[in-house]
Coordinates of C-alpha atoms in Angstrom, one line a residue:
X1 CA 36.1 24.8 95.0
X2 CA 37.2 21.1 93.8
X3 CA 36.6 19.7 97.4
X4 CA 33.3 21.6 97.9
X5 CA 32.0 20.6 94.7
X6 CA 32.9 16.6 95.6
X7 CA 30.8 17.5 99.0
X8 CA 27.9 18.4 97.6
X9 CA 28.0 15.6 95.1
X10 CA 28.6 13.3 98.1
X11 CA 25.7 14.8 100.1
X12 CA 23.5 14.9 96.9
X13 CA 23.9 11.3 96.3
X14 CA 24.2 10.0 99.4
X15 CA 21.8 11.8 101.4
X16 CA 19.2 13.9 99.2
X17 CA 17.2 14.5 102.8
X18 CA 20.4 17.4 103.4
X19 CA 19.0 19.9 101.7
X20 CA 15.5 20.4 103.4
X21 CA 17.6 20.0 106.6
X22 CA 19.9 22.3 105.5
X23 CA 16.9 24.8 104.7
X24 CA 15.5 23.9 108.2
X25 CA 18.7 25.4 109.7
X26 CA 19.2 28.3 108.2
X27 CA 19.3 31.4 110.2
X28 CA 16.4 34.0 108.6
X29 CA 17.6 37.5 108.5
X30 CA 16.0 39.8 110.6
X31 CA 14.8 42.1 108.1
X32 CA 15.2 42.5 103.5
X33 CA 17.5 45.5 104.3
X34 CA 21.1 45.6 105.1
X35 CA 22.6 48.3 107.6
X36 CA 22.6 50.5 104.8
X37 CA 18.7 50.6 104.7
X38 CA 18.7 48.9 101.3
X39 CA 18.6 45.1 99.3
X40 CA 21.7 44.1 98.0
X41 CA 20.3 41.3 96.3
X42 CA 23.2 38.6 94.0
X43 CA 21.6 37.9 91.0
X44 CA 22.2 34.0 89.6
X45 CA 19.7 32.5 87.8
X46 CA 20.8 33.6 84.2
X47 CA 22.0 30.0 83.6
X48 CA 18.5 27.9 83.8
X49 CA 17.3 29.7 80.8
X50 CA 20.7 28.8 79.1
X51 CA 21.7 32.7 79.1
X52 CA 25.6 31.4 80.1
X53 CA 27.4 34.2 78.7
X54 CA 29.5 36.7 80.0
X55 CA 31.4 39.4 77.5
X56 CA 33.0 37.5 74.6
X57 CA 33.0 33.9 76.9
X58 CA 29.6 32.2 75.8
X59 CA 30.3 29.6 78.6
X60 CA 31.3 31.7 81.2
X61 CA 28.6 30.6 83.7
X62 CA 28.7 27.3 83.0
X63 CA 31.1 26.3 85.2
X64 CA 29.3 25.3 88.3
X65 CA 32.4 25.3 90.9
X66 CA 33.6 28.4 89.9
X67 CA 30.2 30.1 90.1
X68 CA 29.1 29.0 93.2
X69 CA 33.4 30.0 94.2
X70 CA 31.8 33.3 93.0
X71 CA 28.8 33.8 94.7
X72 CA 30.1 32.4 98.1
X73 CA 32.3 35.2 98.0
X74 CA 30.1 38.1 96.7
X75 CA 27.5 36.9 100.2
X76 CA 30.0 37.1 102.3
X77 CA 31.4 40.7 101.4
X78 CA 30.0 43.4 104.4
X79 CA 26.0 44.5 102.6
X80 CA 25.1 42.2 100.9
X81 CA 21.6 41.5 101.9
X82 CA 20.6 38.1 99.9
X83 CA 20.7 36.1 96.7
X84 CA 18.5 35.4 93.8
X85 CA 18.4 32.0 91.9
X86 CA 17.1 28.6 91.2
X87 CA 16.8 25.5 93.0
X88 CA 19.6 23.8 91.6
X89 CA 22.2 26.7 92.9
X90 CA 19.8 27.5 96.2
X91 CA 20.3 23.7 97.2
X92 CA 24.4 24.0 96.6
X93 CA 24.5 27.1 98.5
X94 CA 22.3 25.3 101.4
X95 CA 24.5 22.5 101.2
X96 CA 27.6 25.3 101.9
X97 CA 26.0 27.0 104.2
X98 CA 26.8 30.0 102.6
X99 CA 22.8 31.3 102.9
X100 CA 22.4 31.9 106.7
X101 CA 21.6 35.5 107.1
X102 CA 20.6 36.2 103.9
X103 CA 17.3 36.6 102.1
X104 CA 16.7 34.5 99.4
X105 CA 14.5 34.5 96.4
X106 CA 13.6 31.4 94.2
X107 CA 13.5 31.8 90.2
X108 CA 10.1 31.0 89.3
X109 CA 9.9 31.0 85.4
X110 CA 12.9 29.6 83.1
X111 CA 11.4 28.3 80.0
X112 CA 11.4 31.4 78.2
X113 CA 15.1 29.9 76.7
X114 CA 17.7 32.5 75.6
X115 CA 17.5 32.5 71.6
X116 CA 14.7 29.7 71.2
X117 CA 11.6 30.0 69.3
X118 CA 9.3 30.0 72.1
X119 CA 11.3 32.4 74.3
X120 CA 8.2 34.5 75.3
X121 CA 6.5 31.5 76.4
X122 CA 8.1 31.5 80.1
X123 CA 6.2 28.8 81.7
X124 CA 6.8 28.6 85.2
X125 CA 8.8 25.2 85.8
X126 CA 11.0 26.3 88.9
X127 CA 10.0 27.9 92.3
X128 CA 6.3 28.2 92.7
X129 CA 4.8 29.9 95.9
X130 CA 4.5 26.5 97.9
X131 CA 7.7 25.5 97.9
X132 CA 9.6 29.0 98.4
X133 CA 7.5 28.8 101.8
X134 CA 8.1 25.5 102.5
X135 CA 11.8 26.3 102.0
X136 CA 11.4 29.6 104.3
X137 CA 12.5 31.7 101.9
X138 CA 11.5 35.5 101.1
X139 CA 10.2 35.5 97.8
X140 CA 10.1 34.7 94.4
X141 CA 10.8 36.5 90.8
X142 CA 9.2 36.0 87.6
X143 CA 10.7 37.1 84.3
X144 CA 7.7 39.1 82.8
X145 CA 8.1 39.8 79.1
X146 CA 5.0 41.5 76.6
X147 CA 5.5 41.0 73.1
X148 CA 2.4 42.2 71.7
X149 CA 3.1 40.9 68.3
X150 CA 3.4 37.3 70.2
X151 CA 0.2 35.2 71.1
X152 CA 2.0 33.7 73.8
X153 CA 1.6 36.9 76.1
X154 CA -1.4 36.1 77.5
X155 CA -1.1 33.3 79.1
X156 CA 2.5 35.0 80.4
X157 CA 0.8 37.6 82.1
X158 CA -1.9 35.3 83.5
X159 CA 0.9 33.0 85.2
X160 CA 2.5 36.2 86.5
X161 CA -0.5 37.6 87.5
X162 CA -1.2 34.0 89.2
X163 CA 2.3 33.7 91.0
X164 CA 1.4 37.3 92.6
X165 CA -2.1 36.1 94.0
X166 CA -0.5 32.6 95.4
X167 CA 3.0 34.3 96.8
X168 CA 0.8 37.3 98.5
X169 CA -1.6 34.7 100.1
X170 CA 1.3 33.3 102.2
X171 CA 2.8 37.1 102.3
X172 CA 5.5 36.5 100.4
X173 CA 7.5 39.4 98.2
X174 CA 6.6 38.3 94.2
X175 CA 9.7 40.1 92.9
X176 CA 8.0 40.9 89.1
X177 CA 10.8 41.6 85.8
X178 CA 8.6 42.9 83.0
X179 CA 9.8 44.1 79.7
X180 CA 7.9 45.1 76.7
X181 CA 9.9 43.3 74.2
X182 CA 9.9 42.8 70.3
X183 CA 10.8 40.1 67.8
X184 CA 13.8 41.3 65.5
X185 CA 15.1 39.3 63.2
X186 CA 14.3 35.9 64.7
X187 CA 15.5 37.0 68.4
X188 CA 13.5 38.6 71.4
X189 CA 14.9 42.3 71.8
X190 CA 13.8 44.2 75.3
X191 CA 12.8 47.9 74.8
X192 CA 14.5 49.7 76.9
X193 CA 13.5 53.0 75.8
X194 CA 11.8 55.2 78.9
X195 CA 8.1 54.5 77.3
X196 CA 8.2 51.2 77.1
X197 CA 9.7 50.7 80.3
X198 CA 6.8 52.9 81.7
X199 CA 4.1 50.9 79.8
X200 CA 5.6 47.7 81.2
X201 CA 5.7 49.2 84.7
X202 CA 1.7 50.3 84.6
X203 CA 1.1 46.7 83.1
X204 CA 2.9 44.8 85.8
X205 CA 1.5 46.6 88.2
X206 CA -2.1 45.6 87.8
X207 CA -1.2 41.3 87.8
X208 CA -2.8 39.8 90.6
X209 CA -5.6 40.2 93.2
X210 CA -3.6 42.0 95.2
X211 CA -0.4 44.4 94.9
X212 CA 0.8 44.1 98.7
X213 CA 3.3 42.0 98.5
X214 CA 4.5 43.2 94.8
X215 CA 8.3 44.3 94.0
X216 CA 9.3 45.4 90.8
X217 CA 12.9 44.7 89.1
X218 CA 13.5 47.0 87.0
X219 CA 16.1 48.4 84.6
X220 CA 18.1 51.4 84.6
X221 CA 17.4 53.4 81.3
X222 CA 17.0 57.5 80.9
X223 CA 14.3 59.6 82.6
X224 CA 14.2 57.6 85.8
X225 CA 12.5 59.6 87.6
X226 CA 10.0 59.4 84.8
X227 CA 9.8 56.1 85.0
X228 CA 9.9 55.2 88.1
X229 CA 6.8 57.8 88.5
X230 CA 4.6 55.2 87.0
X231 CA 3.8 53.2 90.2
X232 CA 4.3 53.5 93.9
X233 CA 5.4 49.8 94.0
X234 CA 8.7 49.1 95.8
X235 CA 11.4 48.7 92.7
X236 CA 15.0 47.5 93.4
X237 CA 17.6 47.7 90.1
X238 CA 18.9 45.0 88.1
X239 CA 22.2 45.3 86.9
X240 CA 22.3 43.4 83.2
X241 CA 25.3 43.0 81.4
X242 CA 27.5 46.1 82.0
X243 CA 30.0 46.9 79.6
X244 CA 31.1 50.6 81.2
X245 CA 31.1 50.0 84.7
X246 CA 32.2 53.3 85.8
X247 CA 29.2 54.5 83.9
X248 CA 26.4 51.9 85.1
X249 CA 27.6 52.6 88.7
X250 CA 26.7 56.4 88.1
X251 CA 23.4 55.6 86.9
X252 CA 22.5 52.7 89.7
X253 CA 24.0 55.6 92.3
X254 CA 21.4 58.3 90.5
X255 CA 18.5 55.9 90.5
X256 CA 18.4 54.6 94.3
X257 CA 18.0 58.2 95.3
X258 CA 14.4 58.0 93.7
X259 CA 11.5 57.3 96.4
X260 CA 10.4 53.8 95.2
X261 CA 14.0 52.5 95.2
X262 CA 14.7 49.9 97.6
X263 CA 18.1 48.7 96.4
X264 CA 20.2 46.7 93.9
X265 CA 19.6 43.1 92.1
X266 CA 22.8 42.3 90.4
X267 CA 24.2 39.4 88.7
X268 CA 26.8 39.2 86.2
X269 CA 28.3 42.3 86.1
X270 CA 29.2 41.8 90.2
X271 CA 30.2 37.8 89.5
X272 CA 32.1 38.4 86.4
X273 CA 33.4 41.7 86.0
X274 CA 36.2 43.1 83.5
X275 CA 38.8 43.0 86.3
X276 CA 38.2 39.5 87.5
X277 CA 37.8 41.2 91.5
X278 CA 34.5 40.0 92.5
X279 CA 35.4 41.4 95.7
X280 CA 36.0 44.8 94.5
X281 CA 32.9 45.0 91.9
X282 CA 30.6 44.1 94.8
X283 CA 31.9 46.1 97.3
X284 CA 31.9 49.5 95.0
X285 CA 28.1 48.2 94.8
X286 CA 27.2 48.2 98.2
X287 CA 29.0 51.5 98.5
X288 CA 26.5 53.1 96.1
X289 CA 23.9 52.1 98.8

């Protein structure tokens, strides 16, 4: 990856114009599904909101060259439908070319920094819905905690809610994350019990002027079919940090027979898993589909 890296330095510097090009080129897929009927969607944006680690390595996705070695590899294994990051990686993967064919969604929000003091307050500093069109891309996501303990949940539900209205006015998918989440001791902790996933569903569900063009990303906890109950929006499955793969492929496999379930949005456990085989991890993925 050395020699693509010096590349896109080279094109960076040199001719900042390459990217829009780049964008103008690229062949749109012909549909969000794969031949499977389902989103495979690669998961990269962790490292915006400085959420670089990976298992015991808190750096582990800090190394641009291999990551982008990583995902260029994960898009070009057989199903996987598309990609899911910010600009900074979007614009290296235009750059490699490594995006024709795929559906693409831009990372909308990031300031909501992993461990900070202010991580509920997820201002929206990256995609917004002008330039994900402009780009031609597919969509965008927005990270969409509730604290209701933290002041600073209002005004993150009426940027969500705001995102939704100006990414459905140019038909666009807003890809919403929500999580009712909780301070404890000093550091934001997601509830992933089935309730609270449930209450964050209902309340995600209702952001925006209209719900048309609204996906859900959700996780996988107990009593999916519970929780998936709570809206008939389309949901695909994000994939977290796994620490038992067999056992988080059993539960994605359980899940995406449910009605709303349009498919998988994974990230590190695909790019970095225990083995090292990216190959392997995202092909056993797509096989689930």
């Amino acid at each position: 990856m050395t020699d693509k890296v010096r590349e896109i330095v080279a094109r960076r510097v040199g001719n900042p114009e390459a990217i829009a090009e780049a964008a103008a080129r690229r062949v749109r897929p012909r549909s969000l599904f794969g031949p499977h009927g389902r989103t495979m969607i690669i998961a990269a944006d962790h490292p915006a909101r400085g959420a670089n680690k990976v298992g015991a390595d808190p750096l582990a996705m800090a190394d641009r060259g291999e990551l982008l070695d990583r995902l260029c590899l994960a898009l070009e294994r057989p199903g996987v439908t598309g990609v899911l990051a910010t600009a900074d990686i979007l614009d290296d993967l235009l750059l490699l070319g490594a995006l024709d064919g795929k559906t693409v969604f831009g990372s909308m929000n990031r300031t909501g920094l992993a461990g900070s003091s202010f991580e509920i307050d997820d201002r929206f500093a990256g995609y917004d819905a002008e330039s994900i069109a402009r780009m031609g891309f597919d969509g965008g996501k927005m990270l969409t905690r509730i604290a209701l303990g933290d002041p600073a949940t209002p005004s993150v539900l009426e940027n969500s809610a705001n995102a939704v209205n100006e990414l459905a006015e140019r038909r666009l998918i807003a890809m919403v994350e929500p999580f009712l989440s909780n301070w404890v001791d000093g550091k934001i902790v997601n509830d992933l019990s089935p309730e609270a996933v449930i209450r964050s569903i209902t309340i995600a569900s209702g952001l925006g002027r209209t719900s048309a063009y609204t996906w859900l990303k959700l996780p996988v906890v107990e009593d999916m079919e519970r929780v998936l109950a709570a809206s008939t929006l389309p949901a695909v499955l994000l994939g977290g940090e796994v620490r038992d793969a067999d056992a988080a492929f059993a539960a994605w496999q359980k899940a995406l027979a449910l009605p709303t379930v349009q498919g998988l949005v994974v990230g590190r456990s695909l790019l970095y898993p225990h083995d090292g085989d990216v190959a392997k991890a995202v092909d056993t993925a797509v096989g689930l589909l």
